[in-house]
């Protein structure tokens, strides 16, 4: 036991947090000293351990968040508040004195996180705490009555499903799993296709044995067998050259054979061999079974090609540098052997070098022999091109470059295949160095060159983005300016007056004076006529004639269209002024409405 005077134990259950207090140290000591089965005794255990507090989770989401935090060794706010509320007040520990109490946690990393979050709290995680928590877990339904009748099992089942679903959904290696399954299926299909091809050759050779000598490729042989079927269809005349009499019949399948084989001479040789074949005749039922199996083998081979293309596309996304360095198939096998791209990136170059040769390594360690020089990377083209004495050196160098490429693919935000291409060039230079002695470039120079290329490409992309942004702003300003010009043009049209030169203006001014004088003269004459009518004195005096304005005394312009121009001018001017005043008043009303809104 610890030097602390009392002990509290934290148990993270599926239904919530439970805090237990050990009230009898002697009883616990007796339980631990005896058999481990004594913890299962409910009477003895309940006398030594009492439930201090239990806080259930509010919902399934809260339970999942809390358990995820526990698995990641972090103390959540809910757990911190629960402990702070139910534990005794934490006092500063004086030197030379034991802590007042200790908190037992089953996970040492979680105990460290709780101690960091609650300064002054003494946490422990040892065999005693684990045995106490084992008993608490076993008798939890006795302490918490609400967890009986299957409630605890339901909570555990639901939380387990949610936790597993979250781990699978947010697994960072889910893309790696597709690669692992694809390469495993490819390897299995290669074995199966070889077996099926051997079975097709053996089965169909009983009918047409000469075909396997003319067509060596397994896939092409299966296609030819499925296309020819009965060999007598190539020579309807049968044996003895009867097919030559019907010269047109054998040509029916010849274009199809040429398309499959790709060589007209070989196709003609197949037709010739069919005429003199020594194979036995097959019944219709036997031939149907042979053709069905052959067609399925052909479809399986075509699917294998599609799967290889899928693996290439997947590798270009997940590990472009590694696939550019050693190829898609070898890179996928390395990832599959390591378990994930992250695990491969964490492995040192010496592990990558012998990955896949574990049996040979342990056998060499057991027999104290020579350890293997290479594993899966032996299938890359570089080791096969090197001399026998340099195979170990180039495999060590290649493993070093594979480790660099893997780490770039695994931990870079925007991976590109440029690093892989440069690393491949370095391996090529190393091979030339072993052959001719030409000094290769240093790794730091190559990496700096790649970094400059990537930076230049990023700067170009940023410049393009800035130019596009500026162009967009410029187009926006131009559209605004165009709209403003249109509005000004409309306003100018509203304010526009009919254009006229200086002569017309002078004549219009004279016309205006004429109208004013004529209006006043008519007004005076009307008044005088009223006076004369009242006084009945129709005679006019000399003074009246002098005072009355006469039209002949006004200097008028000589133009005959003078009155028409004047009326047109005044009509247009009055119309424009009315429209302008109405527009100004409507604009003011709109501004007032906007301000009120």
CSV table of N, CA and C in Angstrom, one decimal, residues 198-267:
chain,number,residue,atom,x,y,z
A,198,UNK,N,-2.8,-23.7,-66.7
A,198,UNK,CA,-2.3,-25.0,-66.9
A,198,UNK,C,-3.4,-26.0,-67.1
A,199,UNK,N,-4.6,-25.8,-66.3
A,199,UNK,CA,-5.7,-26.7,-66.5
A,199,UNK,C,-6.3,-26.6,-67.9
A,200,UNK,N,-6.4,-25.4,-68.4
A,200,UNK,CA,-7.0,-25.1,-69.8
A,200,UNK,C,-6.1,-25.8,-70.8
A,201,UNK,N,-4.8,-25.6,-70.7
A,201,UNK,CA,-3.8,-26.2,-71.7
A,201,UNK,C,-4.0,-27.8,-71.6
A,202,UNK,N,-4.0,-28.3,-70.5
A,202,UNK,CA,-4.1,-29.8,-70.4
A,202,UNK,C,-5.4,-30.3,-70.9
A,203,UNK,N,-6.5,-29.6,-70.6
A,203,UNK,CA,-7.8,-30.1,-71.0
A,203,UNK,C,-8.0,-30.0,-72.5
A,204,UNK,N,-7.7,-28.8,-73.0
A,204,UNK,CA,-7.9,-28.5,-74.5
A,204,UNK,C,-6.9,-29.3,-75.3
A,205,UNK,N,-5.8,-29.6,-74.8
A,205,UNK,CA,-4.7,-30.3,-75.6
A,205,UNK,C,-5.2,-31.7,-76.0
A,206,UNK,N,-6.1,-32.3,-75.3
A,206,UNK,CA,-6.6,-33.6,-75.7
A,206,UNK,C,-7.4,-33.5,-77.0
A,207,UNK,N,-7.9,-32.3,-77.3
A,207,UNK,CA,-8.6,-32.1,-78.5
A,207,UNK,C,-7.7,-31.5,-79.6
A,208,UNK,N,-6.9,-30.5,-79.2
A,208,UNK,CA,-6.1,-29.8,-80.2
A,208,UNK,C,-4.7,-29.6,-79.6
A,209,UNK,N,-3.8,-30.7,-79.6
A,209,UNK,CA,-2.5,-30.6,-78.9
A,209,UNK,C,-1.5,-29.6,-79.6
A,210,UNK,N,-1.7,-29.4,-80.9
A,210,UNK,CA,-0.7,-28.6,-81.6
A,210,UNK,C,-0.8,-27.1,-81.3
A,211,UNK,N,-1.9,-26.7,-80.7
A,211,UNK,CA,-2.1,-25.2,-80.4
A,211,UNK,C,-1.1,-24.7,-79.3
A,212,UNK,N,-0.8,-25.6,-78.3
A,212,UNK,CA,0.0,-25.1,-77.2
A,212,UNK,C,1.5,-24.8,-77.7
A,213,UNK,N,1.9,-25.5,-78.8
A,213,UNK,CA,3.2,-25.2,-79.3
A,213,UNK,C,3.3,-24.0,-80.1
A,214,UNK,N,2.1,-23.6,-80.7
A,214,UNK,CA,2.1,-22.4,-81.6
A,214,UNK,C,1.8,-21.1,-80.7
A,215,UNK,N,1.0,-21.2,-79.7
A,215,UNK,CA,0.7,-20.1,-78.9
A,215,UNK,C,1.2,-20.3,-77.5
A,216,UNK,N,2.2,-19.5,-77.0
A,216,UNK,CA,2.9,-19.7,-75.8
A,216,UNK,C,2.2,-19.0,-74.6
A,217,UNK,N,1.7,-17.8,-74.9
A,217,UNK,CA,1.1,-17.0,-73.8
A,217,UNK,C,-0.2,-17.7,-73.3
A,218,UNK,N,-0.3,-17.7,-72.0
A,218,UNK,CA,-1.5,-18.4,-71.4
A,218,UNK,C,-2.8,-17.7,-71.7
A,219,UNK,N,-2.8,-16.3,-71.5
A,219,UNK,CA,-4.0,-15.6,-71.8
A,219,UNK,C,-4.4,-15.7,-73.3
A,220,UNK,N,-3.5,-15.6,-74.1
A,220,UNK,CA,-3.8,-15.7,-75.6
A,220,UNK,C,-4.2,-17.1,-75.9
A,221,UNK,N,-3.6,-18.1,-75.3
A,221,UNK,CA,-4.0,-19.5,-75.6
A,221,UNK,C,-5.5,-19.7,-75.1
A,222,UNK,N,-5.9,-19.2,-74.0
A,222,UNK,CA,-7.2,-19.3,-73.5
A,222,UNK,C,-8.2,-18.6,-74.5
A,223,UNK,N,-7.9,-17.4,-74.9
A,223,UNK,CA,-8.7,-16.7,-75.9
A,223,UNK,C,-8.9,-17.5,-77.2
A,224,UNK,N,-7.8,-18.1,-77.7
A,224,UNK,CA,-7.8,-18.9,-78.9
A,224,UNK,C,-8.7,-20.1,-78.7
A,225,UNK,N,-8.5,-20.8,-77.6
A,225,UNK,CA,-9.3,-22.0,-77.3
A,225,UNK,C,-10.8,-21.7,-77.3
A,226,UNK,N,-11.1,-20.5,-76.6
A,226,UNK,CA,-12.6,-20.1,-76.5
A,226,UNK,C,-13.1,-19.7,-77.9
A,227,UNK,N,-12.2,-19.2,-78.7
A,227,UNK,CA,-12.7,-18.7,-80.0
A,227,UNK,C,-12.8,-19.9,-81.0
A,228,UNK,N,-11.8,-20.8,-81.0
A,228,UNK,CA,-11.8,-21.9,-82.0
A,228,UNK,C,-12.9,-23.0,-81.6
A,229,UNK,N,-12.9,-23.3,-80.3
A,229,UNK,CA,-13.8,-24.4,-79.8
A,229,UNK,C,-13.5,-25.7,-80.6
A,230,UNK,N,-14.3,-26.1,-81.4
A,230,UNK,CA,-14.1,-27.4,-82.2
A,230,UNK,C,-13.1,-27.1,-83.3
A,231,UNK,N,-12.0,-27.8,-83.4
A,231,UNK,CA,-11.0,-27.6,-84.4
A,231,UNK,C,-11.5,-27.8,-85.8
A,232,UNK,N,-12.6,-28.6,-86.0
A,232,UNK,CA,-13.1,-28.9,-87.3
A,232,UNK,C,-13.8,-27.7,-87.9
A,233,UNK,N,-14.1,-26.7,-87.1
A,233,UNK,CA,-14.7,-25.5,-87.7
A,233,UNK,C,-13.7,-24.7,-88.5
A,234,UNK,N,-12.4,-24.9,-88.2
A,234,UNK,CA,-11.3,-24.3,-89.0
A,234,UNK,C,-11.1,-25.0,-90.4
A,235,UNK,N,-11.4,-26.3,-90.4
A,235,UNK,CA,-11.3,-27.0,-91.7
A,235,UNK,C,-12.5,-27.9,-91.9
A,236,UNK,N,-13.6,-27.4,-92.4
A,236,UNK,CA,-14.9,-28.1,-92.5
A,236,UNK,C,-14.7,-29.4,-93.3
A,237,UNK,N,-13.7,-29.5,-94.2
A,237,UNK,CA,-13.6,-30.7,-95.0
A,237,UNK,C,-13.0,-31.9,-94.3
A,238,UNK,N,-12.6,-31.6,-93.0
A,238,UNK,CA,-12.1,-32.7,-92.2
A,238,UNK,C,-10.6,-33.1,-92.6
A,239,UNK,N,-10.2,-34.3,-92.2
A,239,UNK,CA,-8.9,-34.7,-92.5
A,239,UNK,C,-8.7,-35.1,-94.0
A,240,UNK,N,-7.5,-35.2,-94.4
A,240,UNK,CA,-7.1,-35.6,-95.8
A,240,UNK,C,-7.2,-34.4,-96.7
A,241,UNK,N,-7.2,-33.2,-96.2
A,241,UNK,CA,-7.2,-32.0,-97.1
A,241,UNK,C,-8.5,-31.7,-97.7
A,242,UNK,N,-9.6,-32.2,-97.2
A,242,UNK,CA,-10.9,-31.9,-97.8
A,242,UNK,C,-11.3,-30.5,-97.6
A,243,UNK,N,-10.7,-29.9,-96.6
A,243,UNK,CA,-11.0,-28.5,-96.4
A,243,UNK,C,-10.5,-27.6,-97.5
A,244,UNK,N,-9.5,-28.1,-98.2
A,244,UNK,CA,-9.0,-27.2,-99.3
A,244,UNK,C,-9.9,-27.0,-100.4
A,245,UNK,N,-10.8,-28.0,-100.6
A,245,UNK,CA,-11.8,-27.9,-101.7
A,245,UNK,C,-12.7,-26.7,-101.4
A,246,UNK,N,-13.2,-26.6,-100.2
A,246,UNK,CA,-14.0,-25.4,-99.8
A,246,UNK,C,-13.1,-24.3,-99.3
A,247,UNK,N,-12.5,-23.6,-100.2
A,247,UNK,CA,-11.5,-22.7,-99.9
A,247,UNK,C,-12.0,-21.5,-99.1
A,248,UNK,N,-13.3,-21.2,-99.3
A,248,UNK,CA,-13.8,-20.0,-98.6
A,248,UNK,C,-14.2,-20.3,-97.1
A,249,UNK,N,-14.5,-21.6,-96.8
A,249,UNK,CA,-14.9,-21.9,-95.4
A,249,UNK,C,-13.9,-21.6,-94.3
A,250,UNK,N,-12.6,-22.1,-94.5
A,250,UNK,CA,-11.7,-21.8,-93.4
A,250,UNK,C,-11.4,-20.4,-93.1
A,251,UNK,N,-11.7,-19.5,-94.1
A,251,UNK,CA,-11.4,-18.0,-93.9
A,251,UNK,C,-12.4,-17.4,-92.9
A,252,UNK,N,-13.5,-18.1,-92.5
A,252,UNK,CA,-14.5,-17.5,-91.6
A,252,UNK,C,-13.9,-17.1,-90.3
A,253,UNK,N,-13.0,-18.0,-89.7
A,253,UNK,CA,-12.5,-17.7,-88.4
A,253,UNK,C,-11.1,-17.2,-88.4
A,254,UNK,N,-10.5,-17.1,-89.6
A,254,UNK,CA,-9.1,-16.6,-89.7
A,254,UNK,C,-9.0,-15.1,-89.3
A,255,UNK,N,-9.9,-14.2,-89.7
A,255,UNK,CA,-9.7,-12.8,-89.2
A,255,UNK,C,-9.8,-12.7,-87.7
A,256,UNK,N,-10.6,-13.5,-87.1
A,256,UNK,CA,-10.7,-13.5,-85.6
A,256,UNK,C,-9.5,-14.0,-85.0
A,257,UNK,N,-8.9,-15.0,-85.5
A,257,UNK,CA,-7.6,-15.6,-85.0
A,257,UNK,C,-6.5,-14.5,-85.2
A,258,UNK,N,-6.4,-13.9,-86.3
A,258,UNK,CA,-5.4,-12.8,-86.5
A,258,UNK,C,-5.6,-11.7,-85.5
A,259,UNK,N,-6.8,-11.3,-85.2
A,259,UNK,CA,-7.0,-10.3,-84.2
A,259,UNK,C,-6.6,-10.7,-82.8
A,260,UNK,N,-6.8,-12.0,-82.5
A,260,UNK,CA,-6.4,-12.4,-81.1
A,260,UNK,C,-4.9,-12.6,-81.0
A,261,UNK,N,-4.3,-13.3,-82.0
A,261,UNK,CA,-2.9,-13.6,-81.9
A,261,UNK,C,-2.1,-12.4,-82.3
A,262,UNK,N,-2.5,-11.6,-83.3
A,262,UNK,CA,-1.8,-10.4,-83.7
A,262,UNK,C,-0.7,-10.7,-84.7
A,263,UNK,N,-0.7,-11.9,-85.2
A,263,UNK,CA,0.3,-12.3,-86.3
A,263,UNK,C,-0.4,-13.2,-87.3
A,264,UNK,N,-0.4,-12.8,-88.5
A,264,UNK,CA,-1.2,-13.5,-89.6
A,264,UNK,C,-0.5,-14.9,-89.9
A,265,UNK,N,0.9,-14.9,-89.8
A,265,UNK,CA,1.6,-16.2,-90.1
A,265,UNK,C,1.2,-17.2,-89.0
A,266,UNK,N,1.2,-16.8,-87.8
A,266,UNK,CA,0.9,-17.8,-86.7
A,266,UNK,C,-0.6,-18.2,-86.8
A,267,UNK,N,-1.5,-17.3,-87.2
A,267,UNK,CA,-2.9,-17.7,-87.4
A,267,UNK,C,-3.0,-18.7,-88.5
